[in-house]
């Protein structure tokens, strides 16, 4: 479901589930983790491109498939210590751990978990016709893949909160105004190649140093955020309101939520 190609010192990671708009299954999380580790150990790689097969980048989590197995949900959320990254968070923040630049090449839908993976990249090259969204709230859940760690360096707090709360797709132009997009284009492949050509002219040591210094300058309390993401998601999964939200998202009407409990 994930294809890794290495050519001319470039690693291209392709989400290969085009019939589902590359929606994320549990197996894809496992494969992405392995691919990130593979690239990290390959000193010949100078840059990484993440893209989707077909017309879309990624439609987000395949909720029905993943939530059908409580065991898989547990494996996605499990961590030895609260501040550690779990599997869901690794596929976003793992790209940040690489010493080479990572480009997300985004066409079509880039929704939910798909957008969170893209936020883990260093650059997002986005087609004018793309749609972006953080959609977990539609299912009664909260973003829990590490996006909150990187969002604080891209988007103002109220906009980040609203983006996660309304859970509706926004246009590529709106995403650019918010700060989610590095470059808008009508040809993501050509724009990605142009950026790669520029990056490959620079020393890999220089690019690694710039990435680390820039990350440090925007550093947040990562371990606290990761712990809060997972804790919040577990509480939501146990909440009766979440079951109602899932039913509402599936089109069942007349849903009445219980009053929120203090967190």
Tab-separated table of C-alpha atoms in Angstrom:
chain	number	residue	atom	x	y	z
A	1	UNK	CA	0.000	0.000	0.000
A	2	UNK	CA	3.061	2.249	0.242
A	3	UNK	CA	5.688	2.340	-2.475
A	4	UNK	CA	9.262	3.492	-1.822
A	5	UNK	CA	11.432	4.342	-4.821
A	6	UNK	CA	15.003	5.582	-4.662
A	7	UNK	CA	16.491	7.248	-7.724
A	8	UNK	CA	19.185	9.908	-8.161
A	9	UNK	CA	19.483	10.273	-4.378
A	10	UNK	CA	15.753	11.070	-4.074
A	11	UNK	CA	13.387	8.861	-2.090
A	12	UNK	CA	9.808	8.990	-3.392
A	13	UNK	CA	7.124	7.666	-1.051
A	14	UNK	CA	3.782	7.008	-2.750
A	15	UNK	CA	0.512	6.193	-0.984
A	16	UNK	CA	-0.931	3.458	-3.203
A	17	UNK	CA	-4.607	3.048	-2.475
A	18	UNK	CA	-6.062	5.117	-5.292
A	19	UNK	CA	-9.450	3.342	-5.240
A	20	UNK	CA	-9.932	4.735	-1.696
A	21	UNK	CA	-8.309	8.121	-2.423
A	22	UNK	CA	-5.296	6.698	-0.572
A	23	UNK	CA	-7.196	6.565	2.727
A	24	UNK	CA	-5.024	5.285	5.567
A	25	UNK	CA	-5.413	1.713	6.781
A	26	UNK	CA	-3.642	0.370	9.852
A	27	UNK	CA	-1.178	-1.473	7.609
A	28	UNK	CA	-0.204	1.816	5.954
A	29	UNK	CA	0.795	3.290	9.322
A	30	UNK	CA	3.071	0.300	9.922
A	31	UNK	CA	4.585	0.564	6.454
A	32	UNK	CA	5.180	4.317	6.736
A	33	UNK	CA	7.065	3.827	9.994
A	34	UNK	CA	9.302	1.218	8.361
A	35	UNK	CA	9.908	3.458	5.335
A	36	UNK	CA	10.901	6.428	7.512
A	37	UNK	CA	13.409	4.218	9.339
A	38	UNK	CA	14.692	2.875	6.017
A	39	UNK	CA	15.324	6.382	4.686
A	40	UNK	CA	16.924	7.476	7.949
A	41	UNK	CA	19.528	4.723	7.627
A	42	UNK	CA	20.287	5.404	3.950
A	43	UNK	CA	22.999	8.064	3.812
A	44	UNK	CA	22.734	8.296	0.009
A	45	UNK	CA	19.308	9.967	0.195
A	46	UNK	CA	19.398	13.746	-0.272
A	47	UNK	CA	15.666	14.535	-0.250
A	48	UNK	CA	12.244	12.893	0.125
A	49	UNK	CA	8.994	13.388	-1.788
A	50	UNK	CA	5.655	12.162	-0.409
A	51	UNK	CA	2.723	11.911	-2.807
A	52	UNK	CA	-0.457	10.002	-3.501
A	53	UNK	CA	-1.215	7.651	-6.353
A	54	UNK	CA	-3.849	8.903	-8.787
A	55	UNK	CA	-5.771	12.148	-8.411
A	56	UNK	CA	-5.580	12.582	-4.635
A	57	UNK	CA	-2.931	12.866	-1.937
A	58	UNK	CA	-4.851	11.177	0.893
A	59	UNK	CA	-8.491	11.245	2.038
A	60	UNK	CA	-7.473	10.647	5.660
A	61	UNK	CA	-8.068	7.729	7.963
A	62	UNK	CA	-10.171	4.835	6.701
A	63	UNK	CA	-12.266	5.206	9.844
A	64	UNK	CA	-14.581	2.270	9.284
A	65	UNK	CA	-11.718	-0.141	8.612
A	66	UNK	CA	-9.469	1.029	11.454
A	67	UNK	CA	-12.199	1.342	14.108
A	68	UNK	CA	-13.534	-2.111	13.231
A	69	UNK	CA	-10.565	-3.528	15.150
A	70	UNK	CA	-10.155	-2.278	18.757
A	71	UNK	CA	-6.798	-4.067	18.817
A	72	UNK	CA	-5.498	-1.960	15.924
A	73	UNK	CA	-6.743	1.231	17.586
A	74	UNK	CA	-4.817	0.250	20.714
A	75	UNK	CA	-1.669	-0.360	18.645
A	76	UNK	CA	-2.016	3.050	16.977
A	77	UNK	CA	-2.308	4.854	20.308
A	78	UNK	CA	0.013	2.777	22.504
A	79	UNK	CA	3.201	4.382	23.847
A	80	UNK	CA	5.578	3.412	26.642
A	81	UNK	CA	5.651	6.943	28.116
A	82	UNK	CA	3.034	9.719	27.725
A	83	UNK	CA	5.426	12.074	25.903
A	84	UNK	CA	6.680	9.455	23.453
A	85	UNK	CA	5.385	9.225	19.904
A	86	UNK	CA	2.878	6.472	19.240
A	87	UNK	CA	2.463	4.884	15.803
A	88	UNK	CA	-0.104	7.469	14.675
A	89	UNK	CA	2.199	10.336	15.636
A	90	UNK	CA	5.315	8.738	14.144
A	91	UNK	CA	3.975	8.905	10.581
A	92	UNK	CA	3.703	12.692	10.921
A	93	UNK	CA	6.701	13.611	13.068
A	94	UNK	CA	8.969	10.922	11.633
A	95	UNK	CA	9.621	13.115	8.592
A	96	UNK	CA	10.862	15.819	10.954
A	97	UNK	CA	13.442	13.396	12.345
A	98	UNK	CA	15.109	12.977	8.945
A	99	UNK	CA	18.160	15.148	8.277
A	100	UNK	CA	17.113	15.747	4.655
A	101	UNK	CA	14.375	18.025	3.276
A	102	UNK	CA	10.952	16.415	2.855
A	103	UNK	CA	8.425	17.684	0.300
A	104	UNK	CA	4.718	16.779	0.299
A	105	UNK	CA	3.387	16.917	-3.281
A	106	UNK	CA	-0.347	17.498	-2.879
A	107	UNK	CA	-3.063	17.063	-5.483
A	108	UNK	CA	-6.787	16.572	-4.969
A	109	UNK	CA	-7.979	15.746	-1.466
A	110	UNK	CA	-5.589	16.100	1.462
A	111	UNK	CA	-7.842	15.456	4.421
A	112	UNK	CA	-7.650	14.405	8.060
A	113	UNK	CA	-4.676	12.140	8.639
A	114	UNK	CA	-3.490	12.922	5.118
A	115	UNK	CA	-3.081	16.591	5.977
A	116	UNK	CA	-1.365	15.706	9.247
A	117	UNK	CA	1.197	13.600	7.357
A	118	UNK	CA	1.728	16.494	4.945
A	119	UNK	CA	2.230	18.878	7.868
A	120	UNK	CA	5.115	16.678	8.995
A	121	UNK	CA	6.941	17.475	5.752
A	122	UNK	CA	9.221	20.504	5.523
A	123	UNK	CA	7.495	21.859	2.409
A	124	UNK	CA	4.018	21.476	0.913
A	125	UNK	CA	3.636	22.025	-2.831
A	126	UNK	CA	-0.092	22.144	-3.509
A	127	UNK	CA	-2.238	22.155	-6.633
A	128	UNK	CA	-4.628	25.100	-6.982
A	129	UNK	CA	-7.539	22.635	-7.131
A	130	UNK	CA	-6.621	20.758	-3.945
A	131	UNK	CA	-8.818	20.603	-0.849
A	132	UNK	CA	-7.341	20.455	2.651
A	133	UNK	CA	-8.947	19.704	6.005
A	134	UNK	CA	-8.446	18.408	9.509
A	135	UNK	CA	-11.602	16.295	9.792
A	136	UNK	CA	-11.343	14.303	13.033
A	137	UNK	CA	-14.006	16.425	14.769
A	138	UNK	CA	-16.565	15.149	12.269
A	139	UNK	CA	-16.171	11.716	13.875
A	140	UNK	CA	-16.175	13.066	17.421
A	141	UNK	CA	-12.385	12.826	17.651
A	142	UNK	CA	-9.504	15.289	17.919
A	143	UNK	CA	-6.319	15.555	15.815
A	144	UNK	CA	-3.891	13.119	17.430
A	145	UNK	CA	-1.174	12.421	14.848
A	146	UNK	CA	1.281	15.054	16.030
A	147	UNK	CA	-0.065	17.867	13.867
A	148	UNK	CA	-0.431	20.112	16.909
A	149	UNK	CA	3.354	20.080	17.294
A	150	UNK	CA	3.931	21.617	13.856
A	151	UNK	CA	0.760	23.711	13.520
A	152	UNK	CA	1.942	26.195	16.135
A	153	UNK	CA	4.787	27.189	13.831
A	154	UNK	CA	2.525	27.633	10.820
A	155	UNK	CA	-0.880	28.963	11.876
A	156	UNK	CA	-2.221	31.422	14.445
A	157	UNK	CA	-3.842	29.754	17.453
A	158	UNK	CA	-7.438	30.765	16.700
A	159	UNK	CA	-7.136	29.618	13.092
A	160	UNK	CA	-5.640	26.272	14.140
A	161	UNK	CA	-8.479	25.744	16.611
A	162	UNK	CA	-11.135	26.723	14.060
A	163	UNK	CA	-9.578	24.536	11.355
A	164	UNK	CA	-9.768	21.493	13.650
A	165	UNK	CA	-13.239	22.384	14.973
A	166	UNK	CA	-15.260	23.054	11.806
A	167	UNK	CA	-13.756	19.956	10.122
A	168	UNK	CA	-14.680	21.099	6.608
A	169	UNK	CA	-12.358	21.199	3.585
A	170	UNK	CA	-10.862	24.535	2.611
A	171	UNK	CA	-9.462	25.547	-0.754
A	172	UNK	CA	-5.768	25.542	-1.543
A	173	UNK	CA	-5.909	29.339	-1.712
A	174	UNK	CA	-7.404	29.545	1.799
A	175	UNK	CA	-4.776	27.097	3.058
A	176	UNK	CA	-2.043	29.286	1.558
A	177	UNK	CA	-3.414	32.333	3.384
A	178	UNK	CA	-3.408	30.416	6.662
A	179	UNK	CA	0.206	29.331	6.212
A	180	UNK	CA	-0.342	25.624	5.518
A	181	UNK	CA	1.006	25.792	1.954
A	182	UNK	CA	4.563	26.507	0.847
A	183	UNK	CA	3.782	26.932	-2.860
A	184	UNK	CA	0.672	26.876	-5.047
A	185	UNK	CA	0.973	25.541	-8.580
A	186	UNK	CA	-1.007	23.990	-11.427
A	187	UNK	CA	1.702	21.334	-11.897
A	188	UNK	CA	2.882	19.835	-8.609
A	189	UNK	CA	5.300	17.419	-10.273
A	190	UNK	CA	7.155	20.179	-12.146
A	191	UNK	CA	7.182	22.462	-9.095
A	192	UNK	CA	8.510	19.650	-6.913
A	193	UNK	CA	11.287	18.895	-9.400
A	194	UNK	CA	12.244	22.576	-9.528
A	195	UNK	CA	12.489	22.730	-5.732
A	196	UNK	CA	14.521	19.510	-5.678
A	197	UNK	CA	16.933	20.922	-8.259
A	198	UNK	CA	17.544	23.946	-6.027
A	199	UNK	CA	17.960	21.879	-2.861
A	200	UNK	CA	20.370	19.427	-4.495
A	201	UNK	CA	22.659	22.315	-5.419
A	202	UNK	CA	23.287	22.892	-1.713
A	203	UNK	CA	25.539	20.917	0.585
A	204	UNK	CA	23.617	18.147	2.395
A	205	UNK	CA	25.412	19.157	5.601
A	206	UNK	CA	24.126	22.705	5.160
A	207	UNK	CA	20.543	21.569	4.573
A	208	UNK	CA	20.673	19.285	7.612
A	209	UNK	CA	21.997	22.103	9.795
A	210	UNK	CA	19.376	24.563	8.521
A	211	UNK	CA	16.595	22.052	9.197
A	212	UNK	CA	17.758	21.411	12.757
A	213	UNK	CA	18.329	25.098	13.595
A	214	UNK	CA	14.948	26.066	12.146
A	215	UNK	CA	13.231	23.307	14.100
A	216	UNK	CA	14.906	24.473	17.287
A	217	UNK	CA	13.829	28.075	16.729
A	218	UNK	CA	10.183	26.968	16.468
A	219	UNK	CA	10.476	24.355	19.205
A	220	UNK	CA	7.391	23.729	21.327
A	221	UNK	CA	6.731	21.528	24.341
A	222	UNK	CA	6.511	18.469	22.118
A	223	UNK	CA	6.280	15.763	24.769
A	224	UNK	CA	3.461	17.539	26.619
A	225	UNK	CA	1.550	18.071	23.373
A	226	UNK	CA	1.949	14.446	22.289
A	227	UNK	CA	0.793	13.234	25.695
A	228	UNK	CA	-2.235	15.539	25.623
A	229	UNK	CA	-3.158	14.451	22.080
A	230	UNK	CA	-3.221	10.784	23.016
A	231	UNK	CA	-4.919	11.302	26.390
A	232	UNK	CA	-7.641	13.397	24.736
A	233	UNK	CA	-8.202	10.872	21.970
A	234	UNK	CA	-8.549	7.963	24.410
A	235	UNK	CA	-11.112	9.898	26.437
A	236	UNK	CA	-13.035	10.724	23.277
A	237	UNK	CA	-13.029	7.106	22.128
A	238	UNK	CA	-14.667	6.180	25.442
A	239	UNK	CA	-17.247	8.989	25.284
A	240	UNK	CA	-20.900	8.301	24.356
A	241	UNK	CA	-20.838	11.536	22.370
A	242	UNK	CA	-18.223	10.049	20.038
A	243	UNK	CA	-20.552	7.199	19.071
A	244	UNK	CA	-23.217	9.799	18.350
A	245	UNK	CA	-20.791	11.856	16.266
A	246	UNK	CA	-19.862	8.774	14.208
A	247	UNK	CA	-23.538	8.033	13.629
A	248	UNK	CA	-24.110	11.638	12.579
A	249	UNK	CA	-21.155	11.519	10.193
A	250	UNK	CA	-22.702	8.419	8.609
A	251	UNK	CA	-25.863	10.404	7.888
A	252	UNK	CA	-28.150	9.456	10.764
A	253	UNK	CA	-30.261	12.422	11.837
A	254	UNK	CA	-31.686	13.620	15.165
A	255	UNK	CA	-28.459	13.327	17.141
A	256	UNK	CA	-28.497	14.981	20.587
A	257	UNK	CA	-25.193	15.280	22.432
A	258	UNK	CA	-24.755	15.035	26.183
A	259	UNK	CA	-23.366	18.048	28.015
A	260	UNK	CA	-19.582	18.234	27.876
A	261	UNK	CA	-17.649	17.150	30.931
A	262	UNK	CA	-14.835	19.370	32.240
A	263	UNK	CA	-11.399	18.327	31.016
